[in-house]
Structure formats: C-alpha cells, structure tokens
Coordinates of C-alpha atoms and ligand atoms in Angstrom, one line a residue:
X28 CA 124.7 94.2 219.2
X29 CA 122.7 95.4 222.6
X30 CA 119.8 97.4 221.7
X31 CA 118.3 98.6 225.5
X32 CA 117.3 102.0 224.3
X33 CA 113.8 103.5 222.2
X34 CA 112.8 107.1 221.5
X35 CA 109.3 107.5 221.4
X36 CA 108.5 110.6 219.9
X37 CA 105.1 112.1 221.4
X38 CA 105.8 115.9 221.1
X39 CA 103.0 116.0 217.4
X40 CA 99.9 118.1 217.6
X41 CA 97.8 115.5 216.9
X42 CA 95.6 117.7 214.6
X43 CA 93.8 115.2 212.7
X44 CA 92.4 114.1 216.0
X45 CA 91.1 117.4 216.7
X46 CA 89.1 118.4 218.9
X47 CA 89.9 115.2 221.0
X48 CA 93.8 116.0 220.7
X49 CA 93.1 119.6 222.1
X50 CA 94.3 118.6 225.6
X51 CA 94.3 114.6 225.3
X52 CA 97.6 113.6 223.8
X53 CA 97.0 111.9 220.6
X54 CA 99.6 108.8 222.1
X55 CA 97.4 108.1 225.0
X56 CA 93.8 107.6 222.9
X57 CA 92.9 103.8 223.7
X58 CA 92.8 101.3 221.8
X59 CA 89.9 98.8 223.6
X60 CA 91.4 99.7 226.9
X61 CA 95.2 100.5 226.9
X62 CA 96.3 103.8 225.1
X63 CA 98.4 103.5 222.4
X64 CA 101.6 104.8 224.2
X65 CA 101.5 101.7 226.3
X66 CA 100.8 99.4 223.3
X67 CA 104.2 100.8 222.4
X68 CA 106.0 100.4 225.5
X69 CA 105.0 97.0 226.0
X70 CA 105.9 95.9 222.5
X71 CA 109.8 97.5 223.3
X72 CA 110.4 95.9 226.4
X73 CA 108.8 92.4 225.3
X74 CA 112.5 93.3 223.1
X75 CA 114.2 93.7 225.9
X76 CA 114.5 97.3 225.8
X77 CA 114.8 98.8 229.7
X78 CA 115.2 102.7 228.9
X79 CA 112.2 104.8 227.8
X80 CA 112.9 108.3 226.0
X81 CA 110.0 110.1 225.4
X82 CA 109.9 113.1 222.9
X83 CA 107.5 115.4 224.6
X84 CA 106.2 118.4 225.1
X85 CA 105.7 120.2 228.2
X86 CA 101.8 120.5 227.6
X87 CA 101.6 116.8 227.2
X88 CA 101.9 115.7 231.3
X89 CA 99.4 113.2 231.2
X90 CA 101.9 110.6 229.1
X91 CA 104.2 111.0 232.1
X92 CA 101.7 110.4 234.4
X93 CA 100.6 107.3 233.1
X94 CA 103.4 105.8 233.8
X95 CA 104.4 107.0 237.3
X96 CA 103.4 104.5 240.0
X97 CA 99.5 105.5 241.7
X98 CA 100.0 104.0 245.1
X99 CA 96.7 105.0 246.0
X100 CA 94.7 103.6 243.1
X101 CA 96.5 100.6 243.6
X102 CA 95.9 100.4 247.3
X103 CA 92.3 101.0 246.6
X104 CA 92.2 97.9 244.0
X105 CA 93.8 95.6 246.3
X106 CA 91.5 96.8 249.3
X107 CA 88.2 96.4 247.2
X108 CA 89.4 93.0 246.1
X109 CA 90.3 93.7 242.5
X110 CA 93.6 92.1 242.2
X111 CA 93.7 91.4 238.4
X112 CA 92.5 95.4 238.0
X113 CA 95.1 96.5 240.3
X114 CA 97.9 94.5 238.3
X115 CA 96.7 96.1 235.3
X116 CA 98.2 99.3 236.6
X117 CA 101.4 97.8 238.2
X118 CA 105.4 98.6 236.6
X119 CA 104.5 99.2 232.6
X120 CA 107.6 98.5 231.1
X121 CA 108.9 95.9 233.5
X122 CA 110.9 95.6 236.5
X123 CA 113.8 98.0 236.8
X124 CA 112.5 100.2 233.7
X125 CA 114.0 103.7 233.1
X126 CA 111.6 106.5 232.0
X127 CA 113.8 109.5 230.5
X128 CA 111.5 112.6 229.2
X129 CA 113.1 115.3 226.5
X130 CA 111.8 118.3 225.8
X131 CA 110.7 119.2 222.1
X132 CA 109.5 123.0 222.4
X133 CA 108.2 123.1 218.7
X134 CA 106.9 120.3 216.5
X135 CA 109.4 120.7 214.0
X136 CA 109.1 117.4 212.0
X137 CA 110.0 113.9 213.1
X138 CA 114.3 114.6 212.3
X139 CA 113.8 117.3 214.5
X140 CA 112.4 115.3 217.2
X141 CA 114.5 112.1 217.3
X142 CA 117.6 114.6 217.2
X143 CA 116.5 115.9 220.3
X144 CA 117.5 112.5 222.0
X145 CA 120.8 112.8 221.2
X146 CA 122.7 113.2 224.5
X147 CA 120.9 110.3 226.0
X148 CA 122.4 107.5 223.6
X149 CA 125.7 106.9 223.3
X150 CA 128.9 106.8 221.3
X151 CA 128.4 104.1 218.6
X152 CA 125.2 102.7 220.6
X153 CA 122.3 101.2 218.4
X154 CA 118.9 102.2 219.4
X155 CA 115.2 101.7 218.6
X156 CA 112.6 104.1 217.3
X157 CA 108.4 103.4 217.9
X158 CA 105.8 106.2 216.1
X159 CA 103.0 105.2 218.5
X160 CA 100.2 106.3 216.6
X161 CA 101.1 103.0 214.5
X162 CA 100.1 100.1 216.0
X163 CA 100.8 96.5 214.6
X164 CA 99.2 93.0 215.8
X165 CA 101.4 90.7 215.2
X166 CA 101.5 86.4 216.4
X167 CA 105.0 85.2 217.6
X168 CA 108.3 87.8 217.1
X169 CA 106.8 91.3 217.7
X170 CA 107.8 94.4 215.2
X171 CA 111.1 95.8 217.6
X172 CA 112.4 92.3 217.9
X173 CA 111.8 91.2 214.5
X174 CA 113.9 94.2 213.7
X175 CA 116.4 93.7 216.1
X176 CA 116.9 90.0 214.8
X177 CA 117.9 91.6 211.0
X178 CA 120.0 94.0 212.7
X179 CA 122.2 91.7 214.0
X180 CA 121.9 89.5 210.6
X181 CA 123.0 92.3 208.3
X182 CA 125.2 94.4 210.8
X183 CA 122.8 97.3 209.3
X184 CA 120.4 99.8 210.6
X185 CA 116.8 98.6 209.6
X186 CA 114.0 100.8 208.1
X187 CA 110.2 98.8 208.8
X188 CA 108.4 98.2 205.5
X189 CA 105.3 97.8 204.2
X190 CA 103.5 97.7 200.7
X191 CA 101.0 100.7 200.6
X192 CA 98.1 101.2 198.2
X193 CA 98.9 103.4 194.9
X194 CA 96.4 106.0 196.2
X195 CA 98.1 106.1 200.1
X196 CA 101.7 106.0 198.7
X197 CA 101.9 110.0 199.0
X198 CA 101.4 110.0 202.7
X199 CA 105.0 108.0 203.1
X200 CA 108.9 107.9 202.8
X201 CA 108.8 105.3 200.5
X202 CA 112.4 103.5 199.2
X203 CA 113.7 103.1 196.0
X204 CA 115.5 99.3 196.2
X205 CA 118.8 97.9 194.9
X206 CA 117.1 94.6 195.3
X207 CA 114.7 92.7 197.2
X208 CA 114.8 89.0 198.2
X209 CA 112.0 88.3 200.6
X210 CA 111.2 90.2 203.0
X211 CA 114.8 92.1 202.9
X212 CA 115.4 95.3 200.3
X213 CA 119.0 96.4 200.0
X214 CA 118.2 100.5 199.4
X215 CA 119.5 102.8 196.8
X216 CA 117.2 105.7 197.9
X217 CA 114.5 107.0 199.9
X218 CA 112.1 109.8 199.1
X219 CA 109.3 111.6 201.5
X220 CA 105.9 112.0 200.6
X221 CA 106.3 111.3 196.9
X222 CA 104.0 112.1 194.3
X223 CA 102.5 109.2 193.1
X224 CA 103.4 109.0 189.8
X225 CA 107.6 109.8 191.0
X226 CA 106.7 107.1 193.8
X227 CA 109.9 104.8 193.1
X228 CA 108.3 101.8 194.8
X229 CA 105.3 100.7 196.4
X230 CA 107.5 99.9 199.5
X231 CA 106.9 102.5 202.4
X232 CA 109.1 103.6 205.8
X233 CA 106.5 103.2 208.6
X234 CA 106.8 103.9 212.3
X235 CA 109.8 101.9 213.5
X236 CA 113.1 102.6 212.8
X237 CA 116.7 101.0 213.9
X238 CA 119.3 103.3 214.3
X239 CA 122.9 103.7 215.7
X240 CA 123.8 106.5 217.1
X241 CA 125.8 107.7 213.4
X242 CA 122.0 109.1 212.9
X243 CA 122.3 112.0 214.1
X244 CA 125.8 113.3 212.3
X245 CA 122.7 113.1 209.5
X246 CA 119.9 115.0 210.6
X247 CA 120.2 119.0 208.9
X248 CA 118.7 121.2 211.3
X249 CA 119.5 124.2 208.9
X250 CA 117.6 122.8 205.9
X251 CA 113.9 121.4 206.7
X252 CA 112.4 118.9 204.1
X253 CA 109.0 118.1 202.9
X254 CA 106.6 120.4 204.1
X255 CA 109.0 122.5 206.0
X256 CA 110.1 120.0 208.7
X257 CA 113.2 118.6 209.3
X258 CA 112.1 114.7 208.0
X259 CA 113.8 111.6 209.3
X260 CA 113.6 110.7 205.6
X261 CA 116.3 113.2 204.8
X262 CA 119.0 112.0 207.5
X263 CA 118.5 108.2 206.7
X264 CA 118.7 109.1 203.1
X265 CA 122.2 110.9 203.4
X266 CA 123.2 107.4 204.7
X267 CA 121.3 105.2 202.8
X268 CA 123.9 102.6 202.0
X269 CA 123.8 101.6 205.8
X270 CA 120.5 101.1 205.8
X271 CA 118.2 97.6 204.9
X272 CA 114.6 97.9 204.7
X273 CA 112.5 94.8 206.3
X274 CA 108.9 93.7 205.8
X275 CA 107.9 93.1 208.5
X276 CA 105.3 90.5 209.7
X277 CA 102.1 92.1 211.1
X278 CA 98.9 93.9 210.6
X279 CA 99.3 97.4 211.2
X280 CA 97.1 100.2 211.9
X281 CA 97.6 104.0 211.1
X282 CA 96.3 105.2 214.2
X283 CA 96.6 108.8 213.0
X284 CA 94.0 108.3 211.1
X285 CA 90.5 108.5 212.0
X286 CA 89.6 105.3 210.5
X287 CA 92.9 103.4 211.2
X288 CA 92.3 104.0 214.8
X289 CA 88.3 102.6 214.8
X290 CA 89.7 99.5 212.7
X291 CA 92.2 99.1 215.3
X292 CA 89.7 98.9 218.1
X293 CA 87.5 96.6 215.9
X294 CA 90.7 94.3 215.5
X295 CA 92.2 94.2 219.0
X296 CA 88.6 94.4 220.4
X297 CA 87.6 91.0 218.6
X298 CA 90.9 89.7 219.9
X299 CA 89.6 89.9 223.5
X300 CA 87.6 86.9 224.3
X301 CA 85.2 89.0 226.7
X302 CA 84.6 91.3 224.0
X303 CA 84.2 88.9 220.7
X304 CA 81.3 87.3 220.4
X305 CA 79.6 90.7 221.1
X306 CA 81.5 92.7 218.8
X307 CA 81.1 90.2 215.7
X308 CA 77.1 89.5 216.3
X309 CA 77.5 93.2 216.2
X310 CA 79.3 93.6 213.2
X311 CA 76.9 90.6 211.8
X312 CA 74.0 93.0 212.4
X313 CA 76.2 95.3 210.4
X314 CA 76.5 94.0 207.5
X315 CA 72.9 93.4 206.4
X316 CA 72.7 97.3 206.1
Ligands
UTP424 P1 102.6 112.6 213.0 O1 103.0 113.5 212.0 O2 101.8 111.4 212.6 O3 101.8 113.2 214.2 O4 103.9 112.1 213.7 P2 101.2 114.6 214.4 O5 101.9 115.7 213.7 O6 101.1 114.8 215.9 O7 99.7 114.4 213.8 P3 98.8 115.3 212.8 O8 99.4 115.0 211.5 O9 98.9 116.7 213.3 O10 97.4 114.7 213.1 C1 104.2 110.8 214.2 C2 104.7 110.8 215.6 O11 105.8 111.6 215.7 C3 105.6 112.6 216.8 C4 104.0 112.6 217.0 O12 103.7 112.9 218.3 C5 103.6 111.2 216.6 O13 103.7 110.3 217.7 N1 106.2 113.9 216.4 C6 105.9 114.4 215.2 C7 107.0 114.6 217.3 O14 107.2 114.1 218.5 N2 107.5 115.8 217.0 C8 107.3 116.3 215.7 O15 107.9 117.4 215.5 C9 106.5 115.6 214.8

C-alpha cells in the first residue's frame, strides 16, 4: 500500500481565533516559530508523502505563499551570512514536492471539504488526511507514519484516537467499539458531537484520518449532519466496517483552541534548547503566584 498523497483542509473561518483569524489564516499562527501549516507538512513528508492538497479558500493566499520559493529573501540570508536562517526557508516538504491547491468556496463542514479533493486522488488510491490546527509531539514514529504502519497491518482505513475528558467528549466524533486490544479498536459505530451522557465511548476521532479513495462514494452532499455541515463523521460512519481506530502515540494539542495553542507553544517552546531554561525559570516564577 503507497500512500504519497494528504489533504489538508485549510478553507475554516477560524472564528474562535477571532480577531487574529480576520485576515491571518488560522493554519499559519506559529507555534514558537513555524506556523502550524508547516508543522503539518513536515510531519507528512517525514511519511514519505510527496503531493500536497490544500483545501483552501481564495481569501486565504498567504498559505500558498508560504510555501512558494522567496529567491530574494533567500539571497539576502546567504549575502548577510545567515546560512542556517536562510535554510530555514529552503524546499518545505522536501525535494521534488508537489503543492496542489482546491478551492472550497463555502465552509461547509469538514465532509464537504475533503470531498472537494476528489479528482486529484485516484481510483482505489489510499490517501492521508492532517487537521492542522491539531498538532501532536511525538518521540520516534510520527502520527502519519504510525498510521500508515496499521494500515498496511490490518488492510483497513485508520481513524486516529484518543481518550478525551467526560466534559470535552461533546466537542468530538467519538466511536462506539466492537473491541479494543491495545492500542487497536475494531468499530461498530461512530457518532459526531455526542451528548455526553449518549457518548458511547470515551474514545474520540481527532485530526488525522486514512482513507482510500472509496471515501468519497460516502460523503452526502444532499444531507448535512451535526450542526448543518456535511461531517466526515457521517461518510466514515456509512462504512464503518472498513474502518480501525488507532491510539496513537503522542501528545497532542487542540490548536483551535485558545488554550491548546498557548500550551502548545509552552510544550514545543521548552523543547528548544535556546528557549528552555528561560521559559521554565519563567514558568518557576509562575508558579509561586
Ligand atoms: P475546525 O472546525 O476546527 O476549524 O476545522 P474552523 O471552522 O476554521 O474553526 P472555528 O471553529 O471557526 O474556530 C478543522 C480544520 O478543517 C478545516 C479548517 O480550516 C481546519 O483546518 N475546514 C473546516 C475546512 O477546510 N473547511 C470546512 O468547511 C471546515
């Protein structure tokens, strides 16, 4: 199974980020000193992905940007000496990488949006899907390949898991399991933004998602879900008994959120050895008050 393919879907309003979202794309807010998008596109290629398909909107041209090659900045690094700054800013995405861009006029829920891939993936082909907005830290195997790896173990496409707090559970798909051994579920169902008390798990659908191109015989365009938008949720649900669900190995952070996205800089900041001994005699400080 070749998997060279992600959709990253960046066409959201970003409204909880409001008023930073009004004409900054939610995707590209740092984190320390990358923005998210890139966290994103780094983690799929580390995979061995090589095409890029972005889900965007035509107001959103700085995402594009970012990843277009700026001859002159780079010239200007290299000329001033700053080699390791100019590298910084050099091929994202590695050598050879293909950046597609797809128009998604209307925000019309995150089925809608992956659907609008459609004609760039292939008859049969298997394909990845990253939610940028969540990021995850993780040591050896990052989330896309860890993913891939179970794909190819259970021939199946792979939902990413994680076990959410009773009073966050509402905010999620989450999956009503057949089983679970490990870290692998075997599904018998999968509901969106569940009440808490009809939650049927504590197991939750976060931001990446292995498909196969079947996906989109799934996705009803005539009858939105939750909320009134047409919800990945539904689709996968209508062919649930081809999915697995996988706990994955990480720490991730809802970057969505207003205080997912300041953890996340706290985590990856104190990550950075020129930034942690500051950061944690700051946080030291902190904690006194
Ligand atoms: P979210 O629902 O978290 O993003 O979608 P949002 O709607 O932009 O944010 P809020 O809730 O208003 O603050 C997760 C990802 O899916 C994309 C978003 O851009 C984000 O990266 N998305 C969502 C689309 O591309 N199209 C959609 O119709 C919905």
């Amino acid at each position: 199974m070749l998997v060279k393919k992600v959709i990253l879907p960046v066409a959201g309003l970003g409204t909880r980020f409001l008023p930073a979202t009004k004409s900054t794309p939610k995707e590209m807010l740092p984190v320390v000193n990358k923005p998210l998008i890139q966290y994103a596109v780094e983690e799929a290629s580390k995979a061995g992905i090589e095409e890029f398909i972005f889900i965007t909107h035509h107001t959103k041209t700085s995402i594009k940007e970012h990843f277009e090659e700026n001859s002159g900045l780079y010239s200007k690094l290299i000329e001033d000496g700053k080699k390791d700054l100019a590298e910084t800013i050099k091929s994202i995405g590695g050598e050879g990488a293909k950046f597609t861009y797809v128009e998604q006029a209307e925000p019309k829920g995150l089925g809608h949006a992956i659907g609008c891939a459609k004609d760039c993936i292939d008859e049969n082909e298997w394909f990845f899907v990253i939610l940028p907005d969540d990021l995850i830290m993780t040591k050896e195997l990052n989330v896309t390949e860890q993913m891939i790896a179970t794909a190819k173990s259970e021939s199946k496409q792979v939902l990413a898991l994680q076990r959410i707090d009773d009073d966050e559970i509402s905010k999620y798909g989450v999956i009503s399991p057949i089983s679970t051994e490990g870290k692998l579920s075997k599904l018998n169902s999968i509901v969106e933004k569940p009440d808490y008390a009809d939650a049927p798990s504590n197991l939750a659908s976060i931001g990446r998602y292995l498909f196969n191109q079947t996906i989109f015989d799934h996705i009803d365009y005539e009858n939105p879900g939750k909320n009134g938008e047409i919800q990945i949720t539904d689709a996968i649900l209508s062919d649930v008994k081809n999915f697995v669900g996988y706990e994955f190995d990480g720490m991730r952070f809802d970057c969505g959120s207003k205080a997912g996205y300041i953890k996340a800089n706290i985590e990856f900041g104190l990550a950075d050895d020129e930034l942690h001994d500051e950061l944690k005699s700051f946080i030291e400080e902190k904690k006194n008050l």
